[in-house]
Short mmCIF file of C-alpha atoms and ligand atoms in Angstrom, two decimals:
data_model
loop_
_atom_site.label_atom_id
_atom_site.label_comp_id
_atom_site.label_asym_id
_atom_site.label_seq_id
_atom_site.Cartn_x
_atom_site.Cartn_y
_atom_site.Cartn_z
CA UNK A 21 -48.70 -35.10 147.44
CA UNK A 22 -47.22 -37.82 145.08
CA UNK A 23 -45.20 -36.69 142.80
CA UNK A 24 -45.30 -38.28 139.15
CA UNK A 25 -41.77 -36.89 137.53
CA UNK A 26 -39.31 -35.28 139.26
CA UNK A 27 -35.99 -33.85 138.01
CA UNK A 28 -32.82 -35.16 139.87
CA UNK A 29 -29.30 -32.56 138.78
CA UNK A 30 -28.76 -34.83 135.13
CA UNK A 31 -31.71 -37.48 135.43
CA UNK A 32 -35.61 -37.98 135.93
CA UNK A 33 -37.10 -40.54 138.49
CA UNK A 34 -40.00 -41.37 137.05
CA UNK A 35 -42.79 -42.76 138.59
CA UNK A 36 -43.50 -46.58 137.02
CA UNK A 37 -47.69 -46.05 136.42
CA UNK A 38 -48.08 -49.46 135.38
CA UNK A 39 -47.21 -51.11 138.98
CA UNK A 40 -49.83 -48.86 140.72
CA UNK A 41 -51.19 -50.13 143.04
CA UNK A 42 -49.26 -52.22 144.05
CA UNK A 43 -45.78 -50.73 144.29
CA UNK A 44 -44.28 -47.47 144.30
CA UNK A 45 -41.38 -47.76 142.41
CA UNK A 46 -39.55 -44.47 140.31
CA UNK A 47 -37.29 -45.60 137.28
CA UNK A 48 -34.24 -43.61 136.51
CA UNK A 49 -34.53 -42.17 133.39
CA UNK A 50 -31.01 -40.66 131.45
CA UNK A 51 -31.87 -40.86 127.42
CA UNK A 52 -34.76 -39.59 124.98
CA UNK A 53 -35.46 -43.65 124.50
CA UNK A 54 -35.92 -44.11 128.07
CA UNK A 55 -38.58 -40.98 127.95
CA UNK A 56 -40.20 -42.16 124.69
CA UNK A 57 -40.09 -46.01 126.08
CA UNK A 58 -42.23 -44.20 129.30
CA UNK A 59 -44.63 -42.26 127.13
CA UNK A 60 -45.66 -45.21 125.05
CA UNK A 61 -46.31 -47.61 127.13
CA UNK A 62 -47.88 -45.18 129.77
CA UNK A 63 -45.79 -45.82 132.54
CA UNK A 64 -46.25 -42.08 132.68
CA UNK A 65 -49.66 -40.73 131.75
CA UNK A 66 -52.19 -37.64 131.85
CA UNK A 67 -51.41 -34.97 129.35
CA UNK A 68 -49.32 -32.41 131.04
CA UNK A 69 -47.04 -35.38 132.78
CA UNK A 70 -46.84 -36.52 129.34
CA UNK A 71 -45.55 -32.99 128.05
CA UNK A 72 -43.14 -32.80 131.15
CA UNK A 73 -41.60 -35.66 130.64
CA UNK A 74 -40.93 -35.02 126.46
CA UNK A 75 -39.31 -31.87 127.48
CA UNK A 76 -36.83 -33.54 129.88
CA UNK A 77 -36.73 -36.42 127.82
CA UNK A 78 -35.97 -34.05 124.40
CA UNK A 79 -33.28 -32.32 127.17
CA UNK A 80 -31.84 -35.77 127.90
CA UNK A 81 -31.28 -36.46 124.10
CA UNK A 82 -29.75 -33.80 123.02
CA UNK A 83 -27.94 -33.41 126.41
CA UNK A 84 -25.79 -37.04 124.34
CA UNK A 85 -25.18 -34.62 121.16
CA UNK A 86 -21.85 -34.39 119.46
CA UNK A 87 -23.05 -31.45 117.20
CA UNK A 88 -20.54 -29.12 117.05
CA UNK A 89 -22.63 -26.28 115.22
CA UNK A 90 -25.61 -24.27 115.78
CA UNK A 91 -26.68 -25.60 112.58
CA UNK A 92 -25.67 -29.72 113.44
CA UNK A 93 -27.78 -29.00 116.81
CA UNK A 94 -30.93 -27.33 115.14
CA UNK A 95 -31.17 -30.62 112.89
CA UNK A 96 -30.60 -33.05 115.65
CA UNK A 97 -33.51 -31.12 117.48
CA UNK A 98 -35.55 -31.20 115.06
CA UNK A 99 -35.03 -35.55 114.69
CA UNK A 100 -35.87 -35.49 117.94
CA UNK A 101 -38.62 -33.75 118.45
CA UNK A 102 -40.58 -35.72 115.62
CA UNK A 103 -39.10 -38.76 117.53
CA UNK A 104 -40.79 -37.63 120.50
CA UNK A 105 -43.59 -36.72 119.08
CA UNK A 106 -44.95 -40.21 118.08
CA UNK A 107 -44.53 -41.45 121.34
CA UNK A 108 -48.73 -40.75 121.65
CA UNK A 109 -50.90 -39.01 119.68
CA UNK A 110 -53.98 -37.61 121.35
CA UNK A 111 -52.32 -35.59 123.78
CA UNK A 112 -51.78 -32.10 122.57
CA UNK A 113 -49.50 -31.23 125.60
CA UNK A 114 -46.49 -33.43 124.17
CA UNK A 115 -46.44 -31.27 120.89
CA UNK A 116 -47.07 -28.20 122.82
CA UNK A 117 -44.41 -28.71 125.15
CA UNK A 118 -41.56 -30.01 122.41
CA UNK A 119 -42.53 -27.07 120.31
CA UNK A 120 -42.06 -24.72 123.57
CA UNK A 121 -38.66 -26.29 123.71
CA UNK A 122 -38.00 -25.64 120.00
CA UNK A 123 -38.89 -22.12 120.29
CA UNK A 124 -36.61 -21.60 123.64
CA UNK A 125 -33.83 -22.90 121.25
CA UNK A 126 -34.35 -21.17 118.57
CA UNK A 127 -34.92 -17.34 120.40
CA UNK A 128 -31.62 -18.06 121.88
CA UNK A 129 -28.56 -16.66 119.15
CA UNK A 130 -25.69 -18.69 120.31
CA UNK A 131 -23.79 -20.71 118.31
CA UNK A 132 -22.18 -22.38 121.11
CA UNK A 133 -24.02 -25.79 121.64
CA UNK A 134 -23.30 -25.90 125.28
CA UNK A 135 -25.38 -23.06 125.95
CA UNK A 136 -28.00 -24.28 123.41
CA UNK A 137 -27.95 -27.43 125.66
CA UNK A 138 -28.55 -25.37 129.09
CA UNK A 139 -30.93 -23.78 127.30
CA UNK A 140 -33.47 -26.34 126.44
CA UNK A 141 -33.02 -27.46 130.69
CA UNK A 142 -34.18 -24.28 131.53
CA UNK A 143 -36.96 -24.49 129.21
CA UNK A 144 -37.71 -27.86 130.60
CA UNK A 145 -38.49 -26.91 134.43
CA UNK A 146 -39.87 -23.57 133.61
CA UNK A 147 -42.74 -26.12 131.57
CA UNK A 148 -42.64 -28.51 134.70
CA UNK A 149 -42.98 -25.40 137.58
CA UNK A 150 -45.45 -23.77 135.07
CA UNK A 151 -47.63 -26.60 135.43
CA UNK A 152 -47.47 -27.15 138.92
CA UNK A 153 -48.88 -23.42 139.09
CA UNK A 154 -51.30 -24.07 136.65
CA UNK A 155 -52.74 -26.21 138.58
CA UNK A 156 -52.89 -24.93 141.52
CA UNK A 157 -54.48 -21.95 139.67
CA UNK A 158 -57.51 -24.40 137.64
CA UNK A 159 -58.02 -25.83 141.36
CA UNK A 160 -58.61 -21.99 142.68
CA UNK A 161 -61.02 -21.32 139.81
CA UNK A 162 -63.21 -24.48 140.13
CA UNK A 163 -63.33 -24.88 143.77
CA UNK A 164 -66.54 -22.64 143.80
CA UNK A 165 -68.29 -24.68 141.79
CA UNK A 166 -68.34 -27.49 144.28
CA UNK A 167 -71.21 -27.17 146.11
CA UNK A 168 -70.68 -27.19 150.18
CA UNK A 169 -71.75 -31.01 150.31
CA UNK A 170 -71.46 -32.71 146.82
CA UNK A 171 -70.80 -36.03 144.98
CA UNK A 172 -68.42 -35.61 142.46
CA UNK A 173 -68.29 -38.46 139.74
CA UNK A 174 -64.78 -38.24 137.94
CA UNK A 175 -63.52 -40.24 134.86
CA UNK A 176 -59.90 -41.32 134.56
CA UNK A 177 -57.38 -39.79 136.27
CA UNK A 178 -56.43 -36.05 135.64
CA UNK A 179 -54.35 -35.43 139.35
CA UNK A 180 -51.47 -35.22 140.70
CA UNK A 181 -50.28 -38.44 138.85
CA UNK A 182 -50.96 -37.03 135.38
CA UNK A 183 -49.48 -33.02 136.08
CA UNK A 184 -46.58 -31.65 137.48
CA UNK A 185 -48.67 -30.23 140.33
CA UNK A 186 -52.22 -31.46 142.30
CA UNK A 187 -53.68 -31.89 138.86
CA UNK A 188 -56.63 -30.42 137.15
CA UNK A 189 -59.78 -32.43 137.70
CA UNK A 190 -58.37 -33.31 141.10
CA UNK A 191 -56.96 -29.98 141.53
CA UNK A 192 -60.31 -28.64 141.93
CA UNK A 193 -61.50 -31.39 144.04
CA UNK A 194 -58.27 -30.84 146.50
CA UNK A 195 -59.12 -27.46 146.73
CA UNK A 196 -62.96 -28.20 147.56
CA UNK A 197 -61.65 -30.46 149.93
CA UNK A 198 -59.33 -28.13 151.56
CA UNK A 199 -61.61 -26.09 152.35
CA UNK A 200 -63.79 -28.77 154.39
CA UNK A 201 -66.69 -29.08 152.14
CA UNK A 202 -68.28 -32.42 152.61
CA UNK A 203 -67.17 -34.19 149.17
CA UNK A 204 -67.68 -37.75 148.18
CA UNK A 205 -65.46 -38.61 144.77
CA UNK A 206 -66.85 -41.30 142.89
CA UNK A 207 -64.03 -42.62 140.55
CA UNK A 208 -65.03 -44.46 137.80
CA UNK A 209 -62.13 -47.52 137.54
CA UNK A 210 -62.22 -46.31 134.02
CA UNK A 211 -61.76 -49.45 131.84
CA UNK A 212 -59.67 -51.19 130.16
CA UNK A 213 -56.39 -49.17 131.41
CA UNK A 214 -58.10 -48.92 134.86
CA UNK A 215 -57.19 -45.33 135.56
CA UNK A 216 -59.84 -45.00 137.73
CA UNK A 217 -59.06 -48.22 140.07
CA UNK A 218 -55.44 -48.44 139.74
CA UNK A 219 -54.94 -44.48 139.87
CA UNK A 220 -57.24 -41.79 140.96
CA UNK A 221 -58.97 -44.32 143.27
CA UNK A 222 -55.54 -45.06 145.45
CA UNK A 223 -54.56 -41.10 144.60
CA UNK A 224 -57.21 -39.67 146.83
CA UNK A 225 -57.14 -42.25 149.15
CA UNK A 226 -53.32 -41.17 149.70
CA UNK A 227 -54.55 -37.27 149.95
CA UNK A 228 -57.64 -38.22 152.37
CA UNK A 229 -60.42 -37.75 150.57
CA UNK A 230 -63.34 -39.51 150.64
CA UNK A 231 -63.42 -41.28 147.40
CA UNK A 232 -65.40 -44.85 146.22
CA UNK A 233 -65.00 -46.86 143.50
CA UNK A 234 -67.18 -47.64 140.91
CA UNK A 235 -67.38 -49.85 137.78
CA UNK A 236 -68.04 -47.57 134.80
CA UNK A 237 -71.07 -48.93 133.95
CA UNK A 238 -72.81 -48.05 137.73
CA UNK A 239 -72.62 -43.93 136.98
CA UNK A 240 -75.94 -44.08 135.44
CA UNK A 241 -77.65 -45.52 138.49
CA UNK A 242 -75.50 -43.39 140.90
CA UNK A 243 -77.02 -40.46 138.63
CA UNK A 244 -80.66 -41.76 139.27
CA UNK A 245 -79.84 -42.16 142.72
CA UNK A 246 -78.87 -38.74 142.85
CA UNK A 247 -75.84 -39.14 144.75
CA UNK A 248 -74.10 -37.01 141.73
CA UNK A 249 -74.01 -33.03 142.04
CA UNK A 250 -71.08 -32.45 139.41
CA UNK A 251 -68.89 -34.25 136.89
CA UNK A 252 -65.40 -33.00 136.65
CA UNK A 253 -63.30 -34.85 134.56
CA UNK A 254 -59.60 -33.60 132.42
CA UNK A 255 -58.67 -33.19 128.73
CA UNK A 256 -55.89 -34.39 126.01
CA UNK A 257 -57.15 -31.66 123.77
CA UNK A 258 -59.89 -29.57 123.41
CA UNK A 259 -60.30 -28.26 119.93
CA UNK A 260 -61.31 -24.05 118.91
CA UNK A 261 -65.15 -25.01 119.04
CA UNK A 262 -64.71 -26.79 122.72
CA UNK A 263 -64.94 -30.50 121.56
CA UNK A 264 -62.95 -32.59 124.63
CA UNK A 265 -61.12 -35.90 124.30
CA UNK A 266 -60.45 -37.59 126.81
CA UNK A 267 -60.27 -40.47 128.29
CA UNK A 268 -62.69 -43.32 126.56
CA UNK A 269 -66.18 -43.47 128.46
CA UNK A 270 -65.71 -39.78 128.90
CA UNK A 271 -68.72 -39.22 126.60
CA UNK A 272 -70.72 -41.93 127.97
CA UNK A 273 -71.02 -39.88 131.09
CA UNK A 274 -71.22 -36.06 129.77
CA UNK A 275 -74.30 -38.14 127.65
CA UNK A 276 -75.58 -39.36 130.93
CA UNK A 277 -75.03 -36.06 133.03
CA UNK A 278 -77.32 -33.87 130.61
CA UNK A 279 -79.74 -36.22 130.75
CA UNK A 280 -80.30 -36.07 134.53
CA UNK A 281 -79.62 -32.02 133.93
CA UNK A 282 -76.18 -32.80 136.18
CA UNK A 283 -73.57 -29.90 135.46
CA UNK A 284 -70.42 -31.54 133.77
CA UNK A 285 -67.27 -30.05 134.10
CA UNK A 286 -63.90 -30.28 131.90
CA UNK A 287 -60.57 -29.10 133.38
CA UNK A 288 -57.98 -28.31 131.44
CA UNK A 289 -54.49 -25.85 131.37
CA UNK A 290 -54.83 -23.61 128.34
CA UNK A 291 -51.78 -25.76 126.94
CA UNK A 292 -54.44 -28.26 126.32
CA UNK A 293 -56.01 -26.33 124.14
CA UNK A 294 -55.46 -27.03 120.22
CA UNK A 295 -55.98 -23.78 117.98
CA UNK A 296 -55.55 -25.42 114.85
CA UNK A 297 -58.45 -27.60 115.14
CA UNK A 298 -61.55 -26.73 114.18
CA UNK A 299 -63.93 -29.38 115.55
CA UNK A 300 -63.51 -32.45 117.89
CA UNK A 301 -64.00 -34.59 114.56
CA UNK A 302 -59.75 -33.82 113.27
CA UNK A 303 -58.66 -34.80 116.91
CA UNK A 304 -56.28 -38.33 116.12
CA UNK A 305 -57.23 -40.77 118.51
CA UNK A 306 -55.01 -43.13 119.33
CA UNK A 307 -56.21 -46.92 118.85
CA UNK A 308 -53.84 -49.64 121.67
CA UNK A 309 -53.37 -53.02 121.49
CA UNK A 310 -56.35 -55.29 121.51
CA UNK A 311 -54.76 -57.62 124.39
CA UNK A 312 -55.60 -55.00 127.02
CA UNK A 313 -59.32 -55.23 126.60
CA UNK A 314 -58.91 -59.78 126.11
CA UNK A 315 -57.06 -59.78 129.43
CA UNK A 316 -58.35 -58.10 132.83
CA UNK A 317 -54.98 -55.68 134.04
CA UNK A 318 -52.88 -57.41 132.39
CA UNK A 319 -53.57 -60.44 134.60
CA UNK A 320 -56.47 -62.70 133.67
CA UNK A 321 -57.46 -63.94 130.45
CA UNK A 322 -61.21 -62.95 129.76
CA UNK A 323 -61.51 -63.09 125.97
CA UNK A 324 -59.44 -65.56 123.42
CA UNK A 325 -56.79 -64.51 121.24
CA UNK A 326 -59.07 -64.80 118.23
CA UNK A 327 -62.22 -62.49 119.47
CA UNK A 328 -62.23 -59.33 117.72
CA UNK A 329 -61.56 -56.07 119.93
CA UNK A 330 -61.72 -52.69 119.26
CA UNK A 331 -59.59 -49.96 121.42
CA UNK A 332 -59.91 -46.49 120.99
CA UNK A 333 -58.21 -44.78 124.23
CA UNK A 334 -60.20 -41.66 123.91
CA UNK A 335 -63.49 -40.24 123.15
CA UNK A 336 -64.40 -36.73 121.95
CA UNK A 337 -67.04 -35.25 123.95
CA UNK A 338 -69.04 -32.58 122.09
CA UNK A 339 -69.29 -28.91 123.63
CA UNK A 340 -73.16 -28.80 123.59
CA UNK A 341 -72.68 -31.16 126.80
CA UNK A 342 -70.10 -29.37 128.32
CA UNK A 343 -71.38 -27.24 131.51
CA UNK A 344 -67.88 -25.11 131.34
CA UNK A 345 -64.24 -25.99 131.03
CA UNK A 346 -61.81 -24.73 133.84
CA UNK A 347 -58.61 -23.26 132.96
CA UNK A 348 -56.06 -21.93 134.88
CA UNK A 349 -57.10 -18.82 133.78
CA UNK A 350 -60.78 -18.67 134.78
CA UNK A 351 -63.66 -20.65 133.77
CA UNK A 352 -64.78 -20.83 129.63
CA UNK A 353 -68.43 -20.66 129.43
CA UNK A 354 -70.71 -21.53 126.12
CA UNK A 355 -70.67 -20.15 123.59
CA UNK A 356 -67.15 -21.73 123.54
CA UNK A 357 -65.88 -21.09 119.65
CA UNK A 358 -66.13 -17.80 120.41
CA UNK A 359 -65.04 -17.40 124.71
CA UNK A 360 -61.90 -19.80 124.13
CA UNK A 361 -60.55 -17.39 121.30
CA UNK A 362 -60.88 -14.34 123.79
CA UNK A 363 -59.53 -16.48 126.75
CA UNK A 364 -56.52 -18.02 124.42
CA UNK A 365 -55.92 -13.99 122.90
CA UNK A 366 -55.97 -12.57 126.64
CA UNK A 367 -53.61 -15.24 128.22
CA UNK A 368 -50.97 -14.15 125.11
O1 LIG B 403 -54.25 -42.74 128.54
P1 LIG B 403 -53.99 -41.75 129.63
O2 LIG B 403 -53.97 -42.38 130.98
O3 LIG B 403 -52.80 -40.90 129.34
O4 LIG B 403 -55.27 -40.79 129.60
C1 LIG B 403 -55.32 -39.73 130.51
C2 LIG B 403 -56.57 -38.95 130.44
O5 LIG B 403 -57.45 -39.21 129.65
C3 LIG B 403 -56.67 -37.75 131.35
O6 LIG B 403 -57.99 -37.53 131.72
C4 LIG B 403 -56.14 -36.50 130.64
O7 LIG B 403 -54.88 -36.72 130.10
C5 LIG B 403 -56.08 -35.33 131.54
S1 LIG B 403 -54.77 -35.42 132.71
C6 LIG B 403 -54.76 -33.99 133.62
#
């Protein structure tokens, strides 16, 4: 299975998102700008790939420190974890992840930097192999609800590309797969990023498994047609009363699943989950450049410089349409303020 980030002894090869499909090319990445530069401008993508690579990249930074002091080191940490931290902002997994890194640093006595250093390494992969479990754990736990021969419309990509492991929507749908049920993906090319075509599309392809592309407007017909059994699609956060964002268009589909009574699926590793949030309505949503919806990938012009454009990259889907979100540590059903307290207590 591709691999999105991988560790190399003192660097990361990371694997360049935006040239998908066409090439296959990792970057070497050796500082904390590097990391942020990748993070920004989504050459890596999907929220836990996105908290992976902070950690290294927060590792890799401070890795460069001169600070000769316990004291010197905490405050450099500190600079760059809020540096880090604005490399996105919808994502709860990057501020998860650099706070997990905070906290390995700061349960740790020593005074001597070096160790402080080695410290916040170790933290780094135990994040990256955690996920990779996680994963594989979400896929175990939402393979049942694949029905022996299905169509599965996804949104996005939430696989092996966005995780450190097979991924989370596409974790489940590996798993289905693996065990020979007769599954037909339907991947939504997820405009105006493309996700969809540029990503999950040539992902399962890769893996062998039957997938075929749509344009995100044909789900509604596909629904009609009732070639859809199941949605399953991932999460950058899901907030205490089981509001989802995700990807934009993510809503458009949970609206259009419940009204053709389709179950719709969110899968998600508890460190998606954001305690501190109330509703979906305090999620930040991050708003990108205008250019990407004017030009066609990057590539062809299809709207002038001076038309308008509006570009929020993700939508918050509320839990009233939400069949039941898949964790790595079973499956949350409705009533969800009250079953994601109890799941997020018991996994403590
Ligand atoms: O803008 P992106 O490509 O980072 O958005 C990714 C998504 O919306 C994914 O569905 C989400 O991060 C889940 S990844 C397991």
């Amino acid at each position: 299975m591709i691999e999105a980030v991988i560790w190399k002894n003192d660097h990361l090869d990371l694997l360049d998102q935006t040239l998908l499909p066409e090439q296959t090319i990792y970057l070497v990445l050796t500082t904390s700008e590097q990391s942020f530069e990748a993070i920004r401008n989504l050459r890596v993508r999907g929220a836990p790939a996105i908290g992976i690579t902070a950690a290294y990249g927060l590792f890799l930074g401070m890795n460069h420190s001169m600070a000769s002091t316990r004291e010197e080191f905490l405050a450099e940490l500190d600079q760059m974890i809020e540096y880090l931290s604005s490399a996105r902002p919808t994502a709860v997994n990057l501020f998860w992840a650099l706070d997990e890194m905070k906290k390995s640093v700061t349960a740790m006595g020593s005074t001597d930097v070096d160790t402080l250093k080695s410290v916040l390494l170790v933290r780094a992969k135990a994040i990256h192999k955690d996920d990779r479990q996680r994963c594989q754990d979400i896929g175990d736990h939402g393979k049942s609800l694949v029905p022996n021969s299905a169509g599965i419309l996804t949104h996005c990509n939430a696989g092996a590309l966005a995780t450190g492991g097979i991924g989370t929507a596409l974790g489940v749908i590996y798993k289905a797969h693996s065990e020979n049920k007769d599954i037909m993906v339907y991947a939504d090319e997820t405009r105006p990023i493309l996700q969809g075509a540029r990503l999950t599309a040539w992902e399962l392809n890769q893996a062998g498994v039957p997938v075929e592309l749509i344009c995100d407007s044909m789900s509604g017909t596909l629904m009609q047609q009732k070639k859809i059994d199941l949605v399953i699609v991932g999460a950058d956060r899901i907030a205490a009363d089981g509001s989802v964002a995700n990807k934009i268009g993510t809503y458009n589909v949970a609206v259009l699943a419940a009204h053709h009574n389709i179950p719709f699926y969110v899968a998600a590793p508890l460190s998606t989950f954001d305690m501190n949030l109330d509703s979906g309505d305090s999620i930040p949503i991050e708003i990108r450049d205008s250019d990407e919806i004017r030009n066609f990938a990057g590539k062809a012009i299809i709207a002038l410089p001076e038309i308008d454009c509006w570009n929020p990259a993700f939508d918050v889907t509320p839990p009233e349409l939400i069949t039941g979100i898949i964790t790595e540590k079973g499956v949350i059903k409705p009533p969800y303020k009250q079953n994601i307290r109890l799941k997020m207590e018991s996994a403590n």
